[in-house]
mmCIF file with all atom_site columns, C-alpha atoms in Angstrom:
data_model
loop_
_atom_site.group_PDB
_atom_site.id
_atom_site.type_symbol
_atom_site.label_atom_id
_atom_site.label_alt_id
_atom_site.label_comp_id
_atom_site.label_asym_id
_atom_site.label_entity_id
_atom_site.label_seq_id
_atom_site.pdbx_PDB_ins_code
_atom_site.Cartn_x
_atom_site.Cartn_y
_atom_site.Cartn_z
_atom_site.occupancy
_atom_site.B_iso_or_equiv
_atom_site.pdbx_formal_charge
_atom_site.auth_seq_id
_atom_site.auth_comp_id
_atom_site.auth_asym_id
_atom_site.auth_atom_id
_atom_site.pdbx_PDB_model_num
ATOM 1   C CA . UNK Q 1 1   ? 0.000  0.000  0.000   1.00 54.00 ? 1   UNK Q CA 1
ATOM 2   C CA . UNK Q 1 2   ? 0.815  3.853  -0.174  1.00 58.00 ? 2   UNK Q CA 1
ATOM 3   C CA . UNK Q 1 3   ? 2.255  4.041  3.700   1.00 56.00 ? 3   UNK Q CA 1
ATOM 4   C CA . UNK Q 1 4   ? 4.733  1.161  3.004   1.00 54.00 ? 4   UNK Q CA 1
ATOM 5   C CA . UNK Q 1 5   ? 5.949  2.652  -0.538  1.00 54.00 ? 5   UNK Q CA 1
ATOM 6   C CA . UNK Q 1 6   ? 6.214  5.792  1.747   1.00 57.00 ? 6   UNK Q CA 1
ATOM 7   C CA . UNK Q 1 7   ? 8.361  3.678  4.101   1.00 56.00 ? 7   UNK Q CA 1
ATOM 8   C CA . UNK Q 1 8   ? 10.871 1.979  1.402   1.00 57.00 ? 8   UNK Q CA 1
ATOM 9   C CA . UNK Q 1 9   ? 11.386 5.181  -0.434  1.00 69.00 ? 9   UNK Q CA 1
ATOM 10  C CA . UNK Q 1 10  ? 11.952 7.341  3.379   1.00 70.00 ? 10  UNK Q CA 1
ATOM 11  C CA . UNK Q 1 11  ? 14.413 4.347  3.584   1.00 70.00 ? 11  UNK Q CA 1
ATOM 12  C CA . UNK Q 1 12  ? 16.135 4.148  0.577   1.00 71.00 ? 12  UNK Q CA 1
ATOM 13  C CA . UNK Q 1 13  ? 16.732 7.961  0.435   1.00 73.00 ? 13  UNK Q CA 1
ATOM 14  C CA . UNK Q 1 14  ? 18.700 7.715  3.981   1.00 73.00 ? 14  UNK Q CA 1
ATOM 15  C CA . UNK Q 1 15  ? 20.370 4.774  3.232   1.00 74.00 ? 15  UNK Q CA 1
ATOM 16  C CA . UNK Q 1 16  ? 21.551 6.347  -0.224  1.00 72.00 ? 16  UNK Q CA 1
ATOM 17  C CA . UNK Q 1 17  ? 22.542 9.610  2.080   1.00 75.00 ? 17  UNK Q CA 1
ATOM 18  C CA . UNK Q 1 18  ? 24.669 7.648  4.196   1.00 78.00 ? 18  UNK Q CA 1
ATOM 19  C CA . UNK Q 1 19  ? 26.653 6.071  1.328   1.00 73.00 ? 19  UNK Q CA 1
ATOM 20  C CA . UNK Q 1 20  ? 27.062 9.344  -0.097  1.00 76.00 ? 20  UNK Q CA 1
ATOM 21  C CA . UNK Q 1 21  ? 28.692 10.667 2.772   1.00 80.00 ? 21  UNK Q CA 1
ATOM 22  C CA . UNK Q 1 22  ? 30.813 7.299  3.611   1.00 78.00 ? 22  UNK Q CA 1
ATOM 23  C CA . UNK Q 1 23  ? 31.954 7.744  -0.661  1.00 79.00 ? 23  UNK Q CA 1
ATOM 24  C CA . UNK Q 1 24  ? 32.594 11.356 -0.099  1.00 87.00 ? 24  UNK Q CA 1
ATOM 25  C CA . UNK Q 1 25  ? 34.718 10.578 3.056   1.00 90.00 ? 25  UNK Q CA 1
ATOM 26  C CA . UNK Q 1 26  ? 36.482 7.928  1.294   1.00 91.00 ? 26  UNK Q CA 1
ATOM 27  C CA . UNK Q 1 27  ? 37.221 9.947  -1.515  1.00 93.00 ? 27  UNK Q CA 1
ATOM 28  C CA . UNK Q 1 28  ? 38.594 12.947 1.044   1.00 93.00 ? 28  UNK Q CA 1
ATOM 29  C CA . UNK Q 1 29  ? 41.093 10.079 3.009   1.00 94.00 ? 29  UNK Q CA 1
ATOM 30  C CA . UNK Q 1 30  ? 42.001 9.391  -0.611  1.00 95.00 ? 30  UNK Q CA 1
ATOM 31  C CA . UNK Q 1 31  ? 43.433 12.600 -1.082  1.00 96.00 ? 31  UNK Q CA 1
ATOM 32  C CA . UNK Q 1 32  ? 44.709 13.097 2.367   1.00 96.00 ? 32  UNK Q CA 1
ATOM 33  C CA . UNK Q 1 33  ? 46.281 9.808  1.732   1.00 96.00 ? 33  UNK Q CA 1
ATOM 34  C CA . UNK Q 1 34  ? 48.111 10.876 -1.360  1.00 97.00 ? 34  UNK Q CA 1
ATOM 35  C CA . UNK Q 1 35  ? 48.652 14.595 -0.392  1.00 98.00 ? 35  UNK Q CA 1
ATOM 36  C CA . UNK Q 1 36  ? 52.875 14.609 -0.862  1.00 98.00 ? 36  UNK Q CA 1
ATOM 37  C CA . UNK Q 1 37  ? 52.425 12.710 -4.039  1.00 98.00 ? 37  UNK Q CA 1
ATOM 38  C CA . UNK Q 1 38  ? 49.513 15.353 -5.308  1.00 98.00 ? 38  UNK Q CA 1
ATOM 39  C CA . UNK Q 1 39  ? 51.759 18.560 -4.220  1.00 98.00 ? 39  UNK Q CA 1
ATOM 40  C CA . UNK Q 1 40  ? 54.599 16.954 -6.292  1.00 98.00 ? 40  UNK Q CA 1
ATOM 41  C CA . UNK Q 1 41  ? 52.709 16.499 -8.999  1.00 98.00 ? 41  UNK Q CA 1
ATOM 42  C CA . UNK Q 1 42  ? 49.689 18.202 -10.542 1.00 98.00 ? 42  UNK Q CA 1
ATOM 43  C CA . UNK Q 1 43  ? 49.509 20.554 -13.061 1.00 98.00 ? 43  UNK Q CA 1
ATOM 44  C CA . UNK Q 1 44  ? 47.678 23.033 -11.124 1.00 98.00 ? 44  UNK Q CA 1
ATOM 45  C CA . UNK Q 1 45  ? 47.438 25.901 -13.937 1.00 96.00 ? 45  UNK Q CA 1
ATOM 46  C CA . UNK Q 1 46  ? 45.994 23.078 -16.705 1.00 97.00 ? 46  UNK Q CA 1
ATOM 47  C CA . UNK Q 1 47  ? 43.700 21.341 -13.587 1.00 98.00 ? 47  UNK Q CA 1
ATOM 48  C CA . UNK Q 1 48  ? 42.014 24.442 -12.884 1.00 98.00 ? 48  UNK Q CA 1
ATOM 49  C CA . UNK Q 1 49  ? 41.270 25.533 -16.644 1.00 97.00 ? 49  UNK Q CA 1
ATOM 50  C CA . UNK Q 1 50  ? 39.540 22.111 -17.146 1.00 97.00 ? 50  UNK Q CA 1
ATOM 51  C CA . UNK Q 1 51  ? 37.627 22.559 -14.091 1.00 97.00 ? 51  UNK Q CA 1
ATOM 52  C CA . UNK Q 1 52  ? 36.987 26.212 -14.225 1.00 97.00 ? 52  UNK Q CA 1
ATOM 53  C CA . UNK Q 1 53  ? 35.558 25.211 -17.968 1.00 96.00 ? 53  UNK Q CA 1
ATOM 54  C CA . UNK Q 1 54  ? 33.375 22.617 -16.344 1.00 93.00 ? 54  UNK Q CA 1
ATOM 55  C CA . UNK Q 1 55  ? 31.894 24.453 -13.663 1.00 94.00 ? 55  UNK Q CA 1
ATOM 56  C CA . UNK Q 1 56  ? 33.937 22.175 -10.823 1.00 95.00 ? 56  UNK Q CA 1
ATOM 57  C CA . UNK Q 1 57  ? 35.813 25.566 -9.934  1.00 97.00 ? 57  UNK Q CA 1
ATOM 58  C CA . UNK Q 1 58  ? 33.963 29.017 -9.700  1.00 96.00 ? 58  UNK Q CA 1
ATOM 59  C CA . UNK Q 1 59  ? 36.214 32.090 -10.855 1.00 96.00 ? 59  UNK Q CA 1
ATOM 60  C CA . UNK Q 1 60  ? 36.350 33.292 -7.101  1.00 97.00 ? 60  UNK Q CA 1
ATOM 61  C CA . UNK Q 1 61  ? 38.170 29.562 -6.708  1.00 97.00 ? 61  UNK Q CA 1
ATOM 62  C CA . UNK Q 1 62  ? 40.494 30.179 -8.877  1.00 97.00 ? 62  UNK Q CA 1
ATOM 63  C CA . UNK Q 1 63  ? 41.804 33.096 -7.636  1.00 97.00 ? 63  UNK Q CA 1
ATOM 64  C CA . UNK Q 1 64  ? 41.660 32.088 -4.006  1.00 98.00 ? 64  UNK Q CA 1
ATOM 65  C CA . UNK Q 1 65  ? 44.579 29.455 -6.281  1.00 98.00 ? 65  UNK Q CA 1
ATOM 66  C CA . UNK Q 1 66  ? 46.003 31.839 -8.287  1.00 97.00 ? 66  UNK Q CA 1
ATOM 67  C CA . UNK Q 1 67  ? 46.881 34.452 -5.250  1.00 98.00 ? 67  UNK Q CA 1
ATOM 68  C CA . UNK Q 1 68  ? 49.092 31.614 -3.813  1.00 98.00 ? 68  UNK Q CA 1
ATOM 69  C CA . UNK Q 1 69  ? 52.760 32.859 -4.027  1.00 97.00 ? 69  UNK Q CA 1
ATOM 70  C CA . UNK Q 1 70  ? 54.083 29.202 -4.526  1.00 98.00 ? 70  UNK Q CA 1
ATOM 71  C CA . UNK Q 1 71  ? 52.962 26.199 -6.694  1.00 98.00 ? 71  UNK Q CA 1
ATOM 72  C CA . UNK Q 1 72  ? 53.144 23.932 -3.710  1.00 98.00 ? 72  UNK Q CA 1
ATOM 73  C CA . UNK Q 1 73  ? 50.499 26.461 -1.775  1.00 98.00 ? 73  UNK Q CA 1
ATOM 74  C CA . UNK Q 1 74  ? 48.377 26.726 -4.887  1.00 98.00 ? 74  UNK Q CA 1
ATOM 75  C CA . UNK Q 1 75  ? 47.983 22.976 -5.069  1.00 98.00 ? 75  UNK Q CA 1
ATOM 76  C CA . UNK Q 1 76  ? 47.261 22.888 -1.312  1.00 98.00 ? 76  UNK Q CA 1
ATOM 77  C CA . UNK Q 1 77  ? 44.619 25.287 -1.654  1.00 98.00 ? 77  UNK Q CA 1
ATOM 78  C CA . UNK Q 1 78  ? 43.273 23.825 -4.779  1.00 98.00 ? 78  UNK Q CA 1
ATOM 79  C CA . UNK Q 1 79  ? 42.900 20.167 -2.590  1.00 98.00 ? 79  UNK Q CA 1
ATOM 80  C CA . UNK Q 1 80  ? 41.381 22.134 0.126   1.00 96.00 ? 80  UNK Q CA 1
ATOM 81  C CA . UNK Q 1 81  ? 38.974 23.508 -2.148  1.00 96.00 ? 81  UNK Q CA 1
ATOM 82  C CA . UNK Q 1 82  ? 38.110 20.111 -3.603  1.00 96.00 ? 82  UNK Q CA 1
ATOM 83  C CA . UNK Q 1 83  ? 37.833 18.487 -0.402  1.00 94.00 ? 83  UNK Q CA 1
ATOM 84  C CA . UNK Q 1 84  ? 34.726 20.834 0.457   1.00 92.00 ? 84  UNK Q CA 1
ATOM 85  C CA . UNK Q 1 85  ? 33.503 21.031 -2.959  1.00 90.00 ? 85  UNK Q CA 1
ATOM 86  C CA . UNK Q 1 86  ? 30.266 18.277 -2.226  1.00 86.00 ? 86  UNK Q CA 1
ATOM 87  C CA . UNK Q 1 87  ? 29.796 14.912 -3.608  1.00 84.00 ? 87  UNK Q CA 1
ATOM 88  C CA . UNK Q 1 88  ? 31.082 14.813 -6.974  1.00 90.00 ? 88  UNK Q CA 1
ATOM 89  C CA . UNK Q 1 89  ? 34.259 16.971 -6.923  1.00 94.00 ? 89  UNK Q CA 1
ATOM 90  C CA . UNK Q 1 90  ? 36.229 13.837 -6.023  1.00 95.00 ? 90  UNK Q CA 1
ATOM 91  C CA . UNK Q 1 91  ? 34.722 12.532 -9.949  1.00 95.00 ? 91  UNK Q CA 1
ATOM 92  C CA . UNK Q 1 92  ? 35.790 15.998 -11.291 1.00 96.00 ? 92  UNK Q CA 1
ATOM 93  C CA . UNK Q 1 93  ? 39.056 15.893 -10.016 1.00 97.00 ? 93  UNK Q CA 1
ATOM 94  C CA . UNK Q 1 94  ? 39.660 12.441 -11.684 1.00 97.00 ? 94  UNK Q CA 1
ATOM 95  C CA . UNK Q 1 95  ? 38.303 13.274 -14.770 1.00 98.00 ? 95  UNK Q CA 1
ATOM 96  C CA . UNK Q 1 96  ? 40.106 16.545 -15.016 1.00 98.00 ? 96  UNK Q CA 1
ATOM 97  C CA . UNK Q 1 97  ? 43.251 14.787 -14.507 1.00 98.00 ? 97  UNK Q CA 1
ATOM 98  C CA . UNK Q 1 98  ? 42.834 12.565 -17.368 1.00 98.00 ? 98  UNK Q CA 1
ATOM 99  C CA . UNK Q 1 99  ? 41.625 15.322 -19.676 1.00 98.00 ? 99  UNK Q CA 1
ATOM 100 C CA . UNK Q 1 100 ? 44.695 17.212 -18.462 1.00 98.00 ? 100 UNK Q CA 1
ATOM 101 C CA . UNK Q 1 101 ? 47.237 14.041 -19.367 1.00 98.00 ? 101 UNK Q CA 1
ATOM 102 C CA . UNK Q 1 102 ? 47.331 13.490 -15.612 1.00 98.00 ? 102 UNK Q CA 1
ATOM 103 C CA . UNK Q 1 103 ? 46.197 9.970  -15.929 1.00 97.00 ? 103 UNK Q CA 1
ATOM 104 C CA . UNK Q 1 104 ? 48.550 8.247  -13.637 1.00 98.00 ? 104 UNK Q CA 1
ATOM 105 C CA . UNK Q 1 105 ? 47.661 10.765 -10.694 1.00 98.00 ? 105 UNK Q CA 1
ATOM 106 C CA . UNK Q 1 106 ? 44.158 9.962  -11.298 1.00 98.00 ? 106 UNK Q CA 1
ATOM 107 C CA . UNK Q 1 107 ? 45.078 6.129  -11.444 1.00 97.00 ? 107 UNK Q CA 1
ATOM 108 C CA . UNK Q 1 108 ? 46.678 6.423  -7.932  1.00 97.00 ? 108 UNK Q CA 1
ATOM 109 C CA . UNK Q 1 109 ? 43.541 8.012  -6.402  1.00 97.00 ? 109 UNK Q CA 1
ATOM 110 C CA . UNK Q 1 110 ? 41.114 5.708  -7.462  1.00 96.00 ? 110 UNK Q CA 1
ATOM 111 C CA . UNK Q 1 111 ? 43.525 2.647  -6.337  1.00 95.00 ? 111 UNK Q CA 1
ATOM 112 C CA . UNK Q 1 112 ? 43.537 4.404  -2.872  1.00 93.00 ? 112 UNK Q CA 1
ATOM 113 C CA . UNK Q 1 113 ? 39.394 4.706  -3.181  1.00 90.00 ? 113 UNK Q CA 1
ATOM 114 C CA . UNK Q 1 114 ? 39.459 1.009  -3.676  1.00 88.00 ? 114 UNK Q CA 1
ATOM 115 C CA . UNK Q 1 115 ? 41.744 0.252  -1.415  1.00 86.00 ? 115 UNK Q CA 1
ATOM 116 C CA . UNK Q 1 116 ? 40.341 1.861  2.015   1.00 67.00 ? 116 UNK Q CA 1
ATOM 117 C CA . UNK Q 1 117 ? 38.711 -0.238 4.316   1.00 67.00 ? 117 UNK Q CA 1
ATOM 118 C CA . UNK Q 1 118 ? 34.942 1.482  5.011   1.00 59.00 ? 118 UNK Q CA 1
ATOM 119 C CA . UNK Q 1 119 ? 33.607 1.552  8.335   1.00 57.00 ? 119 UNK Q CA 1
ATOM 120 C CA . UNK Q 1 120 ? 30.397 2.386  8.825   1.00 52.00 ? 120 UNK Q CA 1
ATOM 121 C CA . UNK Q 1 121 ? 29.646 5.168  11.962  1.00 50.00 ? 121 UNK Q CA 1
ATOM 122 C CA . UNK Q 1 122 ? 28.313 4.816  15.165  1.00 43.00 ? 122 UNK Q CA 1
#
């Protein structure tokens, strides 16, 4: 009937919640995992363009970047940025680096993703 439809869907909207968050925290130890390795080696002026273009990065963003005096700080800013950016920034950031040639920094994220144990909250 209507009241256990109502039930399933209440359900299966906080049960998709909660795996959105548990994703978006896995993607976030992902890059706090690999943060050395990503301040070594992005292309931070090519990263933002490609997500500037797609809307990942407002213009504001990429000035907070920009302003940075060194490449290291821009690329810890940029990460910062990502990290608070919502659910999907973690995809942009991947597919960025591909478009971008970046493949292989893109490669080791997702093989951290995979590789974090996930434990649910108490």
């Amino acid at each position: 009937d209507n009241a256990t439809v109502h039930i399933l869907s209440s359900t299966e909207k906080r049960t998709s919640r909660c795996l959105q968050k548990l994703m978006e925290e896995v993607n976030k130890r992902a890059i706090r995992q690999n943060w050395s390795f990503l301040i070594q080696n992005i292309d931070i002026i090519s990263l933002t363009d490609c997500l500037r273009e797609d809307d990942t990065l407002t213009n504001d963003m990429c000035e907070q970047i920009e302003v940075e005096r060194t490449t290291r700080d821009k690329i810890a800013k940029f990460l910062s940025i990502i990290m608070r950016r919502g659910p999907h920034a973690f995809d942009k950031l991947v597919q960025g680096l591909k478009k971008t040639d970046q493949t292989f920094i893109a490669e080791k994220l997702l093989q951290s993703v995979h590789n974090t144990p996930v434990q649910a909250s108490s």
